[in-house]
Coordinates of C-alpha atoms in Angstrom, one line a residue:
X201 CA 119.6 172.4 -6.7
X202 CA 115.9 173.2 -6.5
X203 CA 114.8 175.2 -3.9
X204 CA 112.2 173.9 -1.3
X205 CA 110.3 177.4 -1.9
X206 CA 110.4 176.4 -5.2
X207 CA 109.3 172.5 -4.6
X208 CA 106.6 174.2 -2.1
X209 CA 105.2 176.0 -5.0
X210 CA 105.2 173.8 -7.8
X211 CA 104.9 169.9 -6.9
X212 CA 101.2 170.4 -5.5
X213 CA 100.1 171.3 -9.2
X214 CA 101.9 168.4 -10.8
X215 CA 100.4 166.5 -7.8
X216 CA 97.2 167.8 -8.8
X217 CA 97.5 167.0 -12.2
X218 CA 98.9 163.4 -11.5
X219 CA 96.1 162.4 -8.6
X220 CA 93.5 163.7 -11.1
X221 CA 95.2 161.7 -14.1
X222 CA 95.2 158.6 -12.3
X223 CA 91.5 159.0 -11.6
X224 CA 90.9 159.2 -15.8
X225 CA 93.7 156.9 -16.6
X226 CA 92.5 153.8 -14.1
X227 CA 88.9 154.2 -15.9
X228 CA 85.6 155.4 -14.4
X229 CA 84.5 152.7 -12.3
X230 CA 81.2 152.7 -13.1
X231 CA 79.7 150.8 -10.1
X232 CA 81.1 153.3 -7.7
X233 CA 80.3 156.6 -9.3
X234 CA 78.1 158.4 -7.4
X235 CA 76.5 159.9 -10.2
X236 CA 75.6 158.1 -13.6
X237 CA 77.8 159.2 -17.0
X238 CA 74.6 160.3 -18.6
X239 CA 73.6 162.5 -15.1
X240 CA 77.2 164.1 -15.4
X241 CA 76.8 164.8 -19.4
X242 CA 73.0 166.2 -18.4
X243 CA 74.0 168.6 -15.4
X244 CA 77.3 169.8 -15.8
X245 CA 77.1 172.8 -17.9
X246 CA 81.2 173.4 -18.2
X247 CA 82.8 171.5 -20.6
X248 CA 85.9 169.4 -19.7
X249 CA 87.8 171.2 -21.8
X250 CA 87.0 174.7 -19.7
X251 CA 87.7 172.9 -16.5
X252 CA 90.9 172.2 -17.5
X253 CA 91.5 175.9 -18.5
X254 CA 89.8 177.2 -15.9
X255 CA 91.6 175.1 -13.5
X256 CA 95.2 176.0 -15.4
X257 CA 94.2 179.6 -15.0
X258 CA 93.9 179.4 -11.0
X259 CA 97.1 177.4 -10.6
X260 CA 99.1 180.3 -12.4
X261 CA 97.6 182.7 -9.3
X262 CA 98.4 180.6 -7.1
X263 CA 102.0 180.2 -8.1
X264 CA 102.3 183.5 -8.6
X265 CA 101.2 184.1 -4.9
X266 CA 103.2 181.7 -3.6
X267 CA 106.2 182.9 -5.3
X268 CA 106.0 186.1 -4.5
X269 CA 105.0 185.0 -0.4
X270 CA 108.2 183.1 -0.4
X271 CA 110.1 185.9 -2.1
X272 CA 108.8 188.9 0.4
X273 CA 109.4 186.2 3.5
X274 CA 112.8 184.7 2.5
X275 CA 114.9 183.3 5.0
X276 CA 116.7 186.9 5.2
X277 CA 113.2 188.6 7.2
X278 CA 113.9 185.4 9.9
X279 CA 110.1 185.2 9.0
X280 CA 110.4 181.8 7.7
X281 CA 112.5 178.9 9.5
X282 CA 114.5 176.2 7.1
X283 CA 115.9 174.8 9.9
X284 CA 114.7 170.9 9.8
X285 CA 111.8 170.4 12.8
X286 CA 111.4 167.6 14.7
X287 CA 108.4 164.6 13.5
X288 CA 106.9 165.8 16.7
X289 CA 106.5 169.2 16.0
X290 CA 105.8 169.0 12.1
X291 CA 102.6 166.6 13.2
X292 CA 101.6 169.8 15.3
X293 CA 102.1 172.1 12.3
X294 CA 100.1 170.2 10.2
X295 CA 97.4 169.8 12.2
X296 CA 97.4 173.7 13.2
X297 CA 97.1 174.1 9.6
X298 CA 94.7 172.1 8.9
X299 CA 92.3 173.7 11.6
X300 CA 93.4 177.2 10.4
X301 CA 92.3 176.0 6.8
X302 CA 89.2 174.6 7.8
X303 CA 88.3 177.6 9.6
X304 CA 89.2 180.2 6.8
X305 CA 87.5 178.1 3.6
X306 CA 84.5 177.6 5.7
X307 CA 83.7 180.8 6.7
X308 CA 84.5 182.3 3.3
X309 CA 82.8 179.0 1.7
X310 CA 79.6 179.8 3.2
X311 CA 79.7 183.6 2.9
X312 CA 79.6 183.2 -0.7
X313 CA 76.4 180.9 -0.7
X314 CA 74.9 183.4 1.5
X315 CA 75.9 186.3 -0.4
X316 CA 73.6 186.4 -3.8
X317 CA 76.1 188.4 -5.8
X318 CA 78.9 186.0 -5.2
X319 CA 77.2 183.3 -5.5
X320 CA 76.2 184.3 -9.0
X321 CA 79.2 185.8 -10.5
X322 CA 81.6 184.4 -8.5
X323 CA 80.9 181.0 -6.9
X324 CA 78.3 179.5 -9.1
X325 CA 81.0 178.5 -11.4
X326 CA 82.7 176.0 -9.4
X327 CA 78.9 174.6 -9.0
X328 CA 78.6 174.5 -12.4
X329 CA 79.5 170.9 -12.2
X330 CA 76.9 170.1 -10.2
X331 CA 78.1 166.1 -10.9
X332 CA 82.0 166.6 -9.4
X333 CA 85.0 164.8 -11.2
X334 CA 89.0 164.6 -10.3
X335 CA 89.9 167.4 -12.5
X336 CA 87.4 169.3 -11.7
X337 CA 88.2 170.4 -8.1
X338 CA 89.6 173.7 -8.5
X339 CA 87.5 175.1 -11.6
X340 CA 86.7 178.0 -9.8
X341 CA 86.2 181.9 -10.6
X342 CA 89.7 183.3 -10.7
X343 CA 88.9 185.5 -7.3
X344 CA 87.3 182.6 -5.7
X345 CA 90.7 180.5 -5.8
X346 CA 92.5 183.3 -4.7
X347 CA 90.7 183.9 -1.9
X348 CA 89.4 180.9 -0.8
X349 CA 92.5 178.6 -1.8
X350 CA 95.7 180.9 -2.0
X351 CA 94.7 183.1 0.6
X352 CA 93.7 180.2 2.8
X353 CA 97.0 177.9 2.0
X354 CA 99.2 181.3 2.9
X355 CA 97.7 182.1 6.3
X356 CA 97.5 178.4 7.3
X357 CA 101.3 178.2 5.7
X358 CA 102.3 181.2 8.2
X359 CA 100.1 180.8 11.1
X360 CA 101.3 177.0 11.9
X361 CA 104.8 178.3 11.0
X362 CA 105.6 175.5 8.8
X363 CA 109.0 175.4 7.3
X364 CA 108.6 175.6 3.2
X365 CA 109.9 171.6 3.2
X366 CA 107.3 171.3 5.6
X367 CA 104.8 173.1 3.2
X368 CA 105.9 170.7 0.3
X369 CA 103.9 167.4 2.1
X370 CA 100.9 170.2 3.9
X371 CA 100.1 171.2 0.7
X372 CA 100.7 168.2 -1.6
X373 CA 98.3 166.2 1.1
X374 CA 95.7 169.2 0.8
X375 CA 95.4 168.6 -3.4
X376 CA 95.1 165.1 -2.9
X377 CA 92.0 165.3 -0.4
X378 CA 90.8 168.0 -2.5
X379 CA 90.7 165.9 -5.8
X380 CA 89.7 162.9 -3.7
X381 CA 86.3 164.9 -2.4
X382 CA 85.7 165.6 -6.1
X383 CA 86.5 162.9 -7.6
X384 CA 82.8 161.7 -7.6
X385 CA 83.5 158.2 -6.4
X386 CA 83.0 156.1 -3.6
X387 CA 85.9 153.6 -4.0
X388 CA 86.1 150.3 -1.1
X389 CA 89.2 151.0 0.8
X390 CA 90.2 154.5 0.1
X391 CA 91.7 155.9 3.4
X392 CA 91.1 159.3 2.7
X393 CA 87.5 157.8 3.3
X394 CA 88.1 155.6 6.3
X395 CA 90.2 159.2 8.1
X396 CA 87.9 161.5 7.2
X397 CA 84.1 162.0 7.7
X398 CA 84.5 164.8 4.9
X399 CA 84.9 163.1 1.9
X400 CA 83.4 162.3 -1.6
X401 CA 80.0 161.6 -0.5
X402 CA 80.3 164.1 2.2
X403 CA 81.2 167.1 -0.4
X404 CA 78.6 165.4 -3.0
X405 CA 76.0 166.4 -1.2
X406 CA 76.4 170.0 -1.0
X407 CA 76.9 170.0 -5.2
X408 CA 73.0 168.8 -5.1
X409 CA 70.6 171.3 -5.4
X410 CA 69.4 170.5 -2.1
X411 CA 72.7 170.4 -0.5
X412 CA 73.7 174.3 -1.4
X413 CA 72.7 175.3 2.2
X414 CA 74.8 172.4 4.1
X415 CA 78.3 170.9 4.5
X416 CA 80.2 173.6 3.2
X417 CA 83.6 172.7 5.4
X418 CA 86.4 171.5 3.3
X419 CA 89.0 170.0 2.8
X420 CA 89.7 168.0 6.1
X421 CA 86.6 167.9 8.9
X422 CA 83.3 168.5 9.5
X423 CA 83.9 170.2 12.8
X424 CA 82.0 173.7 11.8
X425 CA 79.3 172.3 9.8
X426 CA 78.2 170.3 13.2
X427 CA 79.1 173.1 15.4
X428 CA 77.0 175.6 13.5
X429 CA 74.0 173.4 12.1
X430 CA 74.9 173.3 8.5
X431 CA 75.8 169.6 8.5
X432 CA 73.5 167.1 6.5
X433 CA 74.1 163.4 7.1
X434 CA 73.9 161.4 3.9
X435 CA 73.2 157.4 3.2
X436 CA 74.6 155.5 0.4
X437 CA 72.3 153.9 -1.7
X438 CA 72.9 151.4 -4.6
X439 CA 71.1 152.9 -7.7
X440 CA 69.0 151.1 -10.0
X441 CA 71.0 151.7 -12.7
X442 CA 73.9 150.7 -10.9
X443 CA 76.1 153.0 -8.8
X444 CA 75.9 154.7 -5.8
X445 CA 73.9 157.8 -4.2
X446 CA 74.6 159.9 -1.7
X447 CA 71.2 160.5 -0.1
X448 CA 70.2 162.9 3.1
X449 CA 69.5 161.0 5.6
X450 CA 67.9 162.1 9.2
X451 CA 70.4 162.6 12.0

């Protein structure tokens, strides 16, 4: 049998791959994008070929954390439970790690904007695709995953004191909002839109050049971005050339 540390470590990547998958598979939905094919060919400067790389390359860090945070904190230490919670308390654990991720990708999230030499050498590649798309949502610098998205999963993992079955849904729900605010499109219907005020168009914003100073919280609310003035309300907007845009708007 599989182990749920294993299962914890491996089925958010295929979940990754297979959220993102259906996004290119299903077509592009052209009167939904927020962004225009020929404004995504203009602006990105990665190609799609590099993202998927890039992205492969930060998914073998993060299992190699994971791995080795499961290994260290095996059910030997007593560190980690894998005694079956109940639905009461596993709501509470996800929502304790939601908030404790929130917090942490924020903070580091907006550090690196503020912070000129990460920005450049570090950050700026994941803003290299200035026009977001499924795949796309973790091409990031190799130290900028780590940190921001290994790091953050394994303190919000041991702080809400999840059990790793637990972990297997937290973090498979995580990828899935993560690819969904990336995925460039503002589909009728989506829940993940409906539940959540950070979405899409939310996380569109701050790819613009204009947004690079506001709504940096991800994945789940916009809690600090309203609490500490970095929020920018958008609009949506049909585009003339069909589409949709995600436009500031006043508050």
């Amino acid at each position: 049998m599989i182990s749920d540390e294993m299962l914890g470590t491996f089925v958010p990547v295929l979940v990754y791959w297979a959220y993102s998958g259906l996004y290119v598979l299903v077509g592009s939905f052209d009167k939904y994008r927020l962004h225009s094919r020929k404004e995504e060919e203009a602006k990105n400067s990665a190609s799609k070929g590099k993202v998927v790389v890039g992205v492969l390359v930060q998914q073998a860090f993060q299992i190699a954390v994971s791995l080795l945070l499961f290994t260290v904190m095996n059910v030997k230490t007593n560190l980690i439970s894998n005694q079956d919670p109940s639905i009461l308390v596993v709501g509470l654990q996800f929502a304790v790690a939601m908030l404790v991720l929130d917090t942490w990708q924020y903070f580091i999230h907006r550090y690196m904007h503020i912070n000129r030499f990460l920005y450049r050498h570090i950050h700026y590649k994941h803003h290299s695709l200035i026009v977001p798309f499924a795949y796309g949502a973790l091409y990031n610098h190799p130290l900028e995953g780590l940190l921001l998205d290994t790091v953050g999963g394994a303190i919000s993992f041991l702080v809400s004191g999840m059990t790793p079955r637990t972990a297997i849904f937290f973090f498979s729900f995580a990828t899935i909002k993560t690819v969904d605010d990336h995925c460039g499109l503002w589909l009728p219907g989506n829940p993940l839109h409906v539940l959540f005020s950070n979405n899409s168009a939310y996380h569109d914003v701050h790819h613009q050049l204009y947004g690079g100073k506001y709504n940096f919280s991800q994945p789940f609310f916009v809690v600090w971005d309203k609490i500490l003035g970095t929020y920018m309300p958008y609009s949506l907007e049909r585009r003339k050339d069909g589409g949709l845009e995600a436009r500031p708007a006043k508050d």
